[in-house]
Coordinates of C-alpha atoms in Angstrom, one line a residue:
X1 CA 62.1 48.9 89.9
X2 CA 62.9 46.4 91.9
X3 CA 63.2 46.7 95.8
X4 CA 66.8 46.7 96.3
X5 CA 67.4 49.0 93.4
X6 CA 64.4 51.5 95.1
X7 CA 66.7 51.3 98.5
X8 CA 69.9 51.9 96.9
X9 CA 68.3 55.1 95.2
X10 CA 66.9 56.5 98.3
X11 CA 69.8 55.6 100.4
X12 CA 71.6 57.5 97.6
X13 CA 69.5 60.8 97.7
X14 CA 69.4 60.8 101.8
X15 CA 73.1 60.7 101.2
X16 CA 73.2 63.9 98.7
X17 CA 70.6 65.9 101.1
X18 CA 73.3 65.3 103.8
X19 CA 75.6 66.8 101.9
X20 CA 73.9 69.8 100.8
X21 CA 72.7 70.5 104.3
X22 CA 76.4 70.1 105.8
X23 CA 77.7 72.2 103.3
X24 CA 74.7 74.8 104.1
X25 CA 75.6 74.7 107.6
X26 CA 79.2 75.1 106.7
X27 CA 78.3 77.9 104.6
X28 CA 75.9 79.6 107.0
X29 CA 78.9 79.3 110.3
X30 CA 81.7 81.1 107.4
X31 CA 79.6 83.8 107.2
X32 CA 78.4 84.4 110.8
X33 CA 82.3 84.2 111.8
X34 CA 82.8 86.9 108.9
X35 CA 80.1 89.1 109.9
X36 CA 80.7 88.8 114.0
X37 CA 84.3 89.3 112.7
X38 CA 83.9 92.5 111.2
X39 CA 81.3 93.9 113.8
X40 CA 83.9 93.2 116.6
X41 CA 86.7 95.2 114.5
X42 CA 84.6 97.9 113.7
X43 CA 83.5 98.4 117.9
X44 CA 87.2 97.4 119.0
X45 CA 89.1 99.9 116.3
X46 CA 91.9 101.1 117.7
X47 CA 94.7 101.8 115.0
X48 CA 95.9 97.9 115.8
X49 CA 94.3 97.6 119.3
X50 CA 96.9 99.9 121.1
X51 CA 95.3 103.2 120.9
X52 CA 93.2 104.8 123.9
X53 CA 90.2 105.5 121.8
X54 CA 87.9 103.9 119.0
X55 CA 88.6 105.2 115.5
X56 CA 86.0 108.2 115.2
X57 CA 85.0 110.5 112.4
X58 CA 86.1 113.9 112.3
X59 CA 82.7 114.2 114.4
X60 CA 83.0 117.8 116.3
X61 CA 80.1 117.4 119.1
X62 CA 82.9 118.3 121.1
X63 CA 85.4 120.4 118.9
X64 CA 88.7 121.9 120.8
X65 CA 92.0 123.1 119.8
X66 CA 94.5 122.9 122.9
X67 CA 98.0 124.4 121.9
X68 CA 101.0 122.2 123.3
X69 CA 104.6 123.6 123.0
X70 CA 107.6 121.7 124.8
X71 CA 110.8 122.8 125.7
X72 CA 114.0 121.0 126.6
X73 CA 117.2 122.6 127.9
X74 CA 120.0 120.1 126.7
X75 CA 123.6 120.4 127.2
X76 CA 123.8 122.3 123.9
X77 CA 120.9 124.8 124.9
X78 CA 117.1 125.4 125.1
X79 CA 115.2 122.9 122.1
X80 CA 111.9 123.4 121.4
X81 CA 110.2 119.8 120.7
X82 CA 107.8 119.9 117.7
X83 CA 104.6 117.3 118.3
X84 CA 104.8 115.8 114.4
X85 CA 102.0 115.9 112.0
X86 CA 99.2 112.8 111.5
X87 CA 99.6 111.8 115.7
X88 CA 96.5 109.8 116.1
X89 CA 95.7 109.4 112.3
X90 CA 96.7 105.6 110.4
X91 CA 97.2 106.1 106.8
X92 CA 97.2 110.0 106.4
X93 CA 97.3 111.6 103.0
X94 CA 99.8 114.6 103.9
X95 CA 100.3 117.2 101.5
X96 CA 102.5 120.3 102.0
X97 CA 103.0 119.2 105.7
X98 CA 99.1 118.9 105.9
X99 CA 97.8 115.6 107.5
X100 CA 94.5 115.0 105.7
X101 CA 92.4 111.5 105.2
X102 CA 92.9 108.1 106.7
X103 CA 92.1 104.9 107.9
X104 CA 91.6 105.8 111.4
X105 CA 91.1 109.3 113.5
X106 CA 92.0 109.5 117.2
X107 CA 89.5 112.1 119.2
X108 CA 92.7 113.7 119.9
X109 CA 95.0 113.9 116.6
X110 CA 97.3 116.1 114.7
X111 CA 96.9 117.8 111.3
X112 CA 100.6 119.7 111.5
X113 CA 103.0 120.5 113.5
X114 CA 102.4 123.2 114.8
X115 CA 101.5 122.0 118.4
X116 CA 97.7 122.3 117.8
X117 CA 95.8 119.2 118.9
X118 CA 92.5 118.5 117.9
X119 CA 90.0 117.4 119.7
X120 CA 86.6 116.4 117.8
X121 CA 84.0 113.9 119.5
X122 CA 80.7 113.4 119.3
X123 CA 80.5 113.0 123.3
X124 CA 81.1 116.2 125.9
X125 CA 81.5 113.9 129.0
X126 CA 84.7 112.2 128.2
X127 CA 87.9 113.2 129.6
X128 CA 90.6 113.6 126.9
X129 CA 93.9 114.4 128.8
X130 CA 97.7 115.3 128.2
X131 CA 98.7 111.3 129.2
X132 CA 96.1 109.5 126.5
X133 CA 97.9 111.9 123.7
X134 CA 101.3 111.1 124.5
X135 CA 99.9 107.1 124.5
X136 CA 98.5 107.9 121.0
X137 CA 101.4 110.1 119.9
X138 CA 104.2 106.7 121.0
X139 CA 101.4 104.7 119.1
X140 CA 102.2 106.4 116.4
X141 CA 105.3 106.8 116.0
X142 CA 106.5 103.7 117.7
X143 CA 109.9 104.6 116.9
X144 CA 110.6 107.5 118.9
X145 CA 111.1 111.2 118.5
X146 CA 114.2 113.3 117.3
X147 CA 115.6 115.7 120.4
X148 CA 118.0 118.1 119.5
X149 CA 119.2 115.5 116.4
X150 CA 118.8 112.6 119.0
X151 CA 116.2 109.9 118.5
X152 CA 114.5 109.9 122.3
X153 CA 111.2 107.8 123.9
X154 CA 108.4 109.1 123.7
X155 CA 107.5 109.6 127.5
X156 CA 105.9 111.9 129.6
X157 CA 105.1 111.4 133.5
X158 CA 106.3 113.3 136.6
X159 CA 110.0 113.1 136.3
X160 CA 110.2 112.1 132.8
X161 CA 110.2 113.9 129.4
X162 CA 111.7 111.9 126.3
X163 CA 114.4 110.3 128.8
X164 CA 114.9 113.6 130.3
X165 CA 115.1 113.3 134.2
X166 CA 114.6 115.5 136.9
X167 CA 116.7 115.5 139.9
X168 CA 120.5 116.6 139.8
X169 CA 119.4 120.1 139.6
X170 CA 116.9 119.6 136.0
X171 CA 113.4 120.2 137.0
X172 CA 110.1 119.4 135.1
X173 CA 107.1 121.5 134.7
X174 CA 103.6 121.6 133.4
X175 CA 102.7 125.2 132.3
X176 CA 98.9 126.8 131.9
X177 CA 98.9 130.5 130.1
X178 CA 102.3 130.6 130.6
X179 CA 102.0 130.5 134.5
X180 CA 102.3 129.1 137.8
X181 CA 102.9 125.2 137.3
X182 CA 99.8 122.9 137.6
X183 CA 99.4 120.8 140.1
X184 CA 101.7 117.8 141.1
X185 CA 99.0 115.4 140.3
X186 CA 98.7 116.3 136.1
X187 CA 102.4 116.5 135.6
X188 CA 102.6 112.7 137.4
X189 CA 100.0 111.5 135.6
X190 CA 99.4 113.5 132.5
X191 CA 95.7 114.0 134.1
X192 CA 95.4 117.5 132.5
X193 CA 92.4 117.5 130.8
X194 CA 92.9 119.1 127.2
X195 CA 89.5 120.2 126.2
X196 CA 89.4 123.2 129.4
X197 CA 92.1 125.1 127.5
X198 CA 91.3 125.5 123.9
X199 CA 93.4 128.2 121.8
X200 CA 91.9 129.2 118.8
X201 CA 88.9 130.8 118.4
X202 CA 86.8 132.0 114.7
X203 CA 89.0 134.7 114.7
X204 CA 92.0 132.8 114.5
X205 CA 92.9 132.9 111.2
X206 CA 96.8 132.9 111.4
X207 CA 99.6 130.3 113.1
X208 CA 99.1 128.2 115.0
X209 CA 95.4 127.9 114.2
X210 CA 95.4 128.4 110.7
X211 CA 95.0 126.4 108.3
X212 CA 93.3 123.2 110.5
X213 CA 92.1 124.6 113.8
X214 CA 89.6 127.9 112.8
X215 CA 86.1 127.6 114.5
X216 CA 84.4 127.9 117.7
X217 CA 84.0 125.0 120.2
X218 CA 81.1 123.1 119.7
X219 CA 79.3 122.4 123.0
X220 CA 75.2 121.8 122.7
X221 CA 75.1 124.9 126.1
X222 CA 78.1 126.7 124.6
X223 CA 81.6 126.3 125.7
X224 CA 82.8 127.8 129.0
X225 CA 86.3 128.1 129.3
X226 CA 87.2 130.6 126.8
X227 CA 90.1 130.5 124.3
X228 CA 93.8 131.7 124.4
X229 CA 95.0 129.2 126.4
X230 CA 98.6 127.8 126.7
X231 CA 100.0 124.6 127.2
X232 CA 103.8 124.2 128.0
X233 CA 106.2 121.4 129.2
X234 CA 109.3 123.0 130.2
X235 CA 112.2 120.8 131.2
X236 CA 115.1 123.1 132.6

């Protein structure tokens, strides 16, 4: 082989191993952007990046059924507002009005609606209050929700409940066990935290708490607040 044939070879196969290592390297940064990709959606899953919480298994660590009813008194009367079934859950499977499945649980989600939120995390220390539901419940259903036959906002804060004011003689309250209204400071800013007032207990085997909501609180000590407890938004 003569010389310049010899170069023209090895120019040629320095060439090909150029190649092949570009491509590698192409190769190898596809797959680290997939895999960094799908690690950063997995910790940062939340229903589309607007929920409060990551998306959790129905893990019940912490496992607490707070009751929520609401009431509005329209112009045509007293309405009670039903909270809809799947809040908090992205792509339920609902069969006879039962929320079941998905592609992404809330801590704080809805398997009716029957009013009964559940509230099953694998950590006792978070807070999980009446505001981050109502974010999770408008996340949900972005659209609104029906008010005496009336598509309204989903909005709770001090002086606000579905575009319901207070002032000119309406008033709006925040209700524990059917009593004295909470402090000024929960109904402003919906700080009421939900797993101090659980409702259902192992003996509750009929509505609200059946079929979903049956079992005792889960706590590692036990659970010290008791059951039985009510939850109500009055607007009047």
């Amino acid at each position: 082989m003569t010389q310049a044939r010899k170069k023209k070879v090895l120019e040629e196969v320095r060439k090909q191993r150029q190649r092949r290592t570009i491509i590698s390297l192409v190769v190898v940064a596809i797959l680290i952007g997939t895999i960094g990709y799908g690690v950063y959606a997995l910790t940062q899953s939340k229903g589309g990046g607007n929920f409060p919480f990551p998306c959790l298994a129905e893990v019940t660590t912490l496992h607490v059924h707070p009751w929520v009813q609401i009431f509005i008194n329209t112009a045509t009367g007293n309405v009670s507002v039903p909270i809809p079934t799947a809040v908090g859950i992205l792509g339920p499977q609902i069969t006879n009005g039962l929320a079941s499945g998905g592609s992404c649980f809330e801590p704080m989600h809805t398997h009716d609606s029957s009013g009964i939120i559940h509230i099953e995390a694998a950590s006792v220390s978070n807070q999980y209050t009446l505001g981050a539901f109502f974010t999770i419940w408008q996340v949900t259903y972005p659209n609104g929700v029906s008010v005496n036959g009336v598509t309204s906002p989903i909005i709770f804060n001090r002086t606000d409940i579905f575009g319901f004011k207070t002032g000119q003689g309406h008033t709006l309250s925040l209700l524990i066990d059917r009593g004295q209204p909470t402090s000024q400071n929960s109904t402003e800013d919906g700080s009421l935290d939900l797993t101090h007032y659980d409702y259902c207990s192992t003996q509750s085997t009929g509505a609200p708490c059946s079929p979903t909501a049956a079992g005792n609180p889960q706590y590692p000590n036990g659970y010290p607040y008791g059951t039985g407890h009510t939850i109500e938004i009055v607007y009047s």
